Tab-separated table of C-alpha atoms in Angstrom:
chain	number	residue	atom	x	y	z
Z	1	UNK	CA	-94.302	95.437	-7.659
Z	2	UNK	CA	-94.686	91.700	-7.673
Z	3	UNK	CA	-94.806	90.054	-4.318
Z	4	UNK	CA	-94.357	86.300	-3.991
Z	5	UNK	CA	-94.672	84.185	-0.931
Z	6	UNK	CA	-94.762	80.411	-0.417
Z	7	UNK	CA	-98.093	78.784	-0.604
Z	8	UNK	CA	-99.767	82.114	-1.602
Z	9	UNK	CA	-100.749	83.357	-4.981
Z	10	UNK	CA	-98.644	86.115	-6.558
Z	11	UNK	CA	-99.981	89.611	-5.751
Z	12	UNK	CA	-99.116	92.991	-7.210
Z	13	UNK	CA	-98.542	95.924	-4.832
Z	14	UNK	CA	-99.015	99.504	-6.154
Z	15	UNK	CA	-95.808	101.561	-5.941
Z	16	UNK	CA	-96.973	103.557	-2.934
Z	17	UNK	CA	-97.779	100.329	-1.025
Z	18	UNK	CA	-94.304	98.973	-1.678
Z	19	UNK	CA	-92.502	102.114	-0.660
Z	20	UNK	CA	-94.346	102.148	2.663
Z	21	UNK	CA	-93.308	98.630	3.342
Z	22	UNK	CA	-89.837	99.183	2.092
Z	23	UNK	CA	-88.964	101.432	4.944
Z	24	UNK	CA	-90.407	98.799	7.453
Z	25	UNK	CA	-88.209	96.050	5.646
Z	26	UNK	CA	-85.106	98.178	6.062
Z	27	UNK	CA	-85.898	98.701	9.778
Z	28	UNK	CA	-86.631	95.023	10.281
Z	29	UNK	CA	-83.323	93.972	8.604
Z	30	UNK	CA	-81.352	96.329	10.773
Z	31	UNK	CA	-82.994	94.953	13.878
Z	32	UNK	CA	-82.466	91.414	12.518
Z	33	UNK	CA	-78.687	91.951	12.377
Z	34	UNK	CA	-78.623	93.637	15.835
Z	35	UNK	CA	-80.585	90.720	17.306
Z	36	UNK	CA	-77.889	88.230	16.259
Z	37	UNK	CA	-79.971	87.281	13.120
Z	38	UNK	CA	-82.843	86.074	15.194
Z	39	UNK	CA	-85.867	86.795	13.108
Z	40	UNK	CA	-88.367	86.064	15.849
Z	41	UNK	CA	-86.711	88.602	18.165
Z	42	UNK	CA	-86.415	91.145	15.333
Z	43	UNK	CA	-90.120	90.934	14.553
Z	44	UNK	CA	-90.945	91.895	18.132
Z	45	UNK	CA	-89.085	95.189	17.582
Z	46	UNK	CA	-91.334	96.459	14.780
Z	47	UNK	CA	-95.039	97.450	14.862
Z	48	UNK	CA	-96.038	95.161	12.025
Z	49	UNK	CA	-94.534	92.418	9.711
Z	50	UNK	CA	-93.884	94.148	6.334
Z	51	UNK	CA	-94.079	90.916	4.556
Z	52	UNK	CA	-97.572	89.944	5.896
Z	53	UNK	CA	-100.248	90.264	3.315
Z	54	UNK	CA	-103.804	90.057	4.305
Z	55	UNK	CA	-105.756	87.986	1.802
Z	56	UNK	CA	-107.798	90.371	-0.317
Z	57	UNK	CA	-108.868	90.735	-3.888
Z	58	UNK	CA	-105.924	91.232	-6.288
Z	59	UNK	CA	-105.881	92.327	-9.889
Z	60	UNK	CA	-106.202	89.359	-12.159
Z	61	UNK	CA	-105.840	91.405	-15.457
Z	62	UNK	CA	-107.410	93.997	-17.754
Z	63	UNK	CA	-109.716	93.723	-20.678
Z	64	UNK	CA	-110.263	96.452	-23.291
Z	65	UNK	CA	-113.321	97.086	-25.210
Z	66	UNK	CA	-112.972	99.432	-28.221
Z	67	UNK	CA	-115.912	101.672	-28.944
Z	68	UNK	CA	-115.632	102.549	-32.664
Z	69	UNK	CA	-118.927	100.670	-33.397
Z	70	UNK	CA	-120.634	103.478	-31.449
Z	71	UNK	CA	-119.756	105.792	-34.202
Z	72	UNK	CA	-122.514	104.051	-36.144
Z	73	UNK	CA	-124.629	103.654	-33.029
Z	74	UNK	CA	-124.302	99.923	-33.060
Z	75	UNK	CA	-124.305	97.611	-30.068
Z	76	UNK	CA	-121.044	95.877	-28.969
Z	77	UNK	CA	-120.839	92.350	-27.690
Z	78	UNK	CA	-117.398	90.991	-26.988
Z	79	UNK	CA	-115.719	88.154	-25.054
Z	80	UNK	CA	-112.391	89.830	-24.678
Z	81	UNK	CA	-109.184	88.343	-23.096
Z	82	UNK	CA	-108.269	89.296	-19.670
Z	83	UNK	CA	-104.515	90.106	-19.874
Z	84	UNK	CA	-102.244	90.091	-16.813
Z	85	UNK	CA	-99.239	92.415	-16.211
Z	86	UNK	CA	-96.860	89.925	-17.982
Z	87	UNK	CA	-99.139	89.775	-21.120
Z	88	UNK	CA	-100.594	86.395	-20.269
Z	89	UNK	CA	-104.153	85.599	-20.975
Z	90	UNK	CA	-105.960	84.740	-17.714
Z	91	UNK	CA	-109.421	84.168	-19.013
Z	92	UNK	CA	-112.196	85.992	-20.860
Z	93	UNK	CA	-114.572	88.749	-19.879
Z	94	UNK	CA	-118.103	88.903	-21.568
Z	95	UNK	CA	-119.276	92.584	-22.089
Z	96	UNK	CA	-122.126	94.203	-23.947
Z	97	UNK	CA	-122.610	97.854	-24.687
Z	98	UNK	CA	-126.035	98.940	-25.906
Z	99	UNK	CA	-126.807	102.436	-27.147
Z	100	UNK	CA	-130.465	103.595	-26.982
Z	101	UNK	CA	-132.674	106.707	-26.833
Z	102	UNK	CA	-135.445	105.117	-24.872
Z	103	UNK	CA	-135.229	105.127	-21.008
Z	104	UNK	CA	-134.237	101.434	-20.928
Z	105	UNK	CA	-132.315	99.435	-23.414
Z	106	UNK	CA	-134.369	97.416	-25.919
Z	107	UNK	CA	-135.050	93.731	-25.411
Z	108	UNK	CA	-133.665	93.103	-28.889
Z	109	UNK	CA	-130.720	95.378	-29.253
Z	110	UNK	CA	-130.243	94.559	-32.853
Z	111	UNK	CA	-133.628	95.694	-33.916
Z	112	UNK	CA	-133.898	99.307	-32.414
Z	113	UNK	CA	-135.241	101.480	-35.246
Z	114	UNK	CA	-135.134	104.630	-33.111
Z	115	UNK	CA	-131.357	105.118	-33.666
Z	116	UNK	CA	-129.796	107.001	-36.538
Z	117	UNK	CA	-127.124	105.510	-38.600
Z	118	UNK	CA	-124.263	107.881	-37.403
Z	119	UNK	CA	-123.334	109.131	-33.928
Z	120	UNK	CA	-122.866	112.638	-35.425
Z	121	UNK	CA	-126.652	112.752	-36.249
Z	122	UNK	CA	-127.205	112.878	-32.520
Z	123	UNK	CA	-125.062	115.966	-31.609
Z	124	UNK	CA	-126.729	117.788	-28.784
Z	125	UNK	CA	-129.047	114.986	-27.957
Z	126	UNK	CA	-129.252	112.687	-24.918
Z	127	UNK	CA	-127.928	109.093	-25.588
Z	128	UNK	CA	-128.090	106.161	-23.169
Z	129	UNK	CA	-125.211	103.603	-23.237
Z	130	UNK	CA	-125.992	100.565	-21.141
Z	131	UNK	CA	-122.965	98.478	-20.128
Z	132	UNK	CA	-123.536	94.896	-19.238
Z	133	UNK	CA	-120.733	92.712	-17.722
Z	134	UNK	CA	-122.274	89.345	-17.887
Z	135	UNK	CA	-119.406	87.333	-16.416
Z	136	UNK	CA	-115.924	85.801	-16.953
Z	137	UNK	CA	-114.671	82.361	-17.728
Z	138	UNK	CA	-111.418	80.465	-17.536
Z	139	UNK	CA	-110.043	82.404	-14.629
Z	140	UNK	CA	-107.040	81.109	-12.658
Z	141	UNK	CA	-107.805	78.888	-9.766
Z	142	UNK	CA	-105.765	81.111	-7.451
Z	143	UNK	CA	-108.129	83.954	-8.025
Z	144	UNK	CA	-111.572	82.302	-8.455
Z	145	UNK	CA	-113.410	83.850	-5.330
Z	146	UNK	CA	-115.192	87.178	-4.992
Z	147	UNK	CA	-114.453	88.097	-8.585
Z	148	UNK	CA	-115.632	91.511	-9.718
Z	149	UNK	CA	-114.904	93.968	-12.580
Z	150	UNK	CA	-114.241	97.714	-12.266
Z	151	UNK	CA	-114.111	100.368	-15.069
Z	152	UNK	CA	-114.466	104.121	-15.848
Z	153	UNK	CA	-116.597	105.529	-18.722
Z	154	UNK	CA	-116.000	108.843	-20.603
Z	155	UNK	CA	-115.654	111.717	-18.054
Z	156	UNK	CA	-116.765	109.739	-14.866
Z	157	UNK	CA	-115.031	111.046	-11.761
Z	158	UNK	CA	-115.216	107.668	-10.003
Z	159	UNK	CA	-114.894	104.144	-11.389
Z	160	UNK	CA	-117.869	101.788	-11.431
Z	161	UNK	CA	-117.765	98.326	-10.146
Z	162	UNK	CA	-119.891	95.130	-10.179
Z	163	UNK	CA	-120.771	93.272	-7.017
Z	164	UNK	CA	-118.240	90.505	-6.160
Z	165	UNK	CA	-119.487	87.078	-7.161
Z	166	UNK	CA	-120.244	85.251	-3.928
Z	167	UNK	CA	-119.224	81.832	-5.297
Z	168	UNK	CA	-115.872	80.163	-5.809
Z	169	UNK	CA	-115.710	79.426	-9.509
Z	170	UNK	CA	-113.472	80.044	-12.493
Z	171	UNK	CA	-116.527	80.907	-14.523
Z	172	UNK	CA	-118.300	83.567	-12.446
Z	173	UNK	CA	-121.535	85.243	-13.434
Z	174	UNK	CA	-121.357	89.000	-12.659
Z	175	UNK	CA	-124.713	90.128	-14.025
Z	176	UNK	CA	-123.796	93.830	-13.907
Z	177	UNK	CA	-125.791	96.411	-15.677
Z	178	UNK	CA	-125.508	100.264	-15.634
Z	179	UNK	CA	-126.941	102.941	-18.085
Z	180	UNK	CA	-124.705	106.019	-18.706
Z	181	UNK	CA	-126.515	109.060	-20.043
Z	182	UNK	CA	-124.395	111.276	-22.245
Z	183	UNK	CA	-125.048	114.439	-24.235
Z	184	UNK	CA	-123.479	113.604	-27.620
Z	185	UNK	CA	-120.798	116.159	-28.357
Z	186	UNK	CA	-117.647	116.388	-30.608
Z	187	UNK	CA	-115.651	115.432	-27.422
Z	188	UNK	CA	-117.691	112.266	-26.876
Z	189	UNK	CA	-117.239	111.344	-30.573
Z	190	UNK	CA	-113.518	111.776	-30.242
Z	191	UNK	CA	-113.524	109.509	-27.149
Z	192	UNK	CA	-115.456	106.836	-29.088
Z	193	UNK	CA	-113.063	107.076	-32.017
Z	194	UNK	CA	-109.806	106.877	-30.093
Z	195	UNK	CA	-110.336	105.336	-26.647
Z	196	UNK	CA	-111.610	102.120	-25.160
Z	197	UNK	CA	-113.056	101.066	-21.861
Z	198	UNK	CA	-110.558	99.176	-19.718
Z	199	UNK	CA	-112.155	96.656	-17.387
Z	200	UNK	CA	-110.071	95.587	-14.452
Z	201	UNK	CA	-110.862	92.051	-13.168
Z	202	UNK	CA	-110.106	91.289	-9.481
Z	203	UNK	CA	-110.445	88.061	-7.514
Z	204	UNK	CA	-109.234	86.464	-4.292
Z	205	UNK	CA	-108.580	82.943	-3.089
Z	206	UNK	CA	-110.825	81.291	-0.379
Z	207	UNK	CA	-111.050	77.482	-0.291
Z	208	UNK	CA	-113.920	77.773	2.148
Z	209	UNK	CA	-116.136	79.795	-0.143
Z	210	UNK	CA	-119.346	78.205	-1.436
Z	211	UNK	CA	-119.562	76.553	-4.910
Z	212	UNK	CA	-122.261	77.668	-7.361
Z	213	UNK	CA	-125.583	75.822	-6.774
Z	214	UNK	CA	-125.342	74.597	-10.413
Z	215	UNK	CA	-122.449	72.352	-9.472
Z	216	UNK	CA	-123.791	68.997	-10.419
Z	217	UNK	CA	-121.065	66.905	-11.876
Z	218	UNK	CA	-121.117	63.142	-11.372
Z	219	UNK	CA	-118.493	60.872	-10.118
Z	220	UNK	CA	-115.480	61.875	-8.024
Z	221	UNK	CA	-116.009	65.570	-9.161
Z	222	UNK	CA	-119.477	65.870	-7.633
Z	223	UNK	CA	-119.753	69.046	-5.613
Z	224	UNK	CA	-116.267	70.120	-6.398
Z	225	UNK	CA	-116.484	71.794	-9.876
Z	226	UNK	CA	-119.188	73.031	-12.195
Z	227	UNK	CA	-119.822	71.493	-15.577
Z	228	UNK	CA	-118.376	74.578	-17.240
Z	229	UNK	CA	-115.169	74.157	-15.270
Z	230	UNK	CA	-114.903	70.555	-16.336
Z	231	UNK	CA	-115.268	71.704	-19.940
Z	232	UNK	CA	-112.579	74.262	-19.403
Z	233	UNK	CA	-110.254	71.574	-17.988
Z	234	UNK	CA	-110.930	69.368	-21.023
Z	235	UNK	CA	-109.975	72.187	-23.376
Z	236	UNK	CA	-106.833	73.006	-21.515
Z	237	UNK	CA	-105.824	69.265	-21.549
Z	238	UNK	CA	-106.502	69.071	-25.215
Z	239	UNK	CA	-104.426	72.146	-25.930
Z	240	UNK	CA	-101.530	70.769	-23.801
Z	241	UNK	CA	-101.586	67.542	-25.897
Z	242	UNK	CA	-101.296	69.337	-29.158
């Protein structure tokens, strides 16, 4: 459910969250009528304001990485669009997936000669898949603080999440890395063939948050935006003029 309030970014409530608040809204409206349509008096009759939203991280959008390259035990590197619930692109997420048999992923992922040519050649063997979430770019200004990404992989019981970026920027670095160890089976092969990893990207708004230390743009923009953000603005202006 979309919640919109003046001077606040749009947030999405999960259905259960909305239903809980809906009963409070009905109670508040009944009390509002009984109090002679005096909102201040009505608010004093309920435990909490159902329209108050504590500022917290909200879903910016989702990015999907398809895994079919793993059928040939190939690395995947994608800058994939972050799509919001309306189908609008809200930036890009840069993700890498590196398969390996060694305990750690190779420094040069394109020159790993320990891997076979097909995933089926590894049935019954232990395979590591290291997922890197390098960062995002071109995020909306309204959600440019504390950005993090969350995903689930194969048969994981719980989702995995990067640490929130501590800076306020539309181009956050996430620097996330996690190795998932799998025993290669027919089930895993089908997962790779048909499914993808959906990364959910979250962010909040905090005008007091610190800017990245790399912010070194001259003129009136000094200390306000990073050079990457200036370049993003230039691209957006150029696209608008076309």
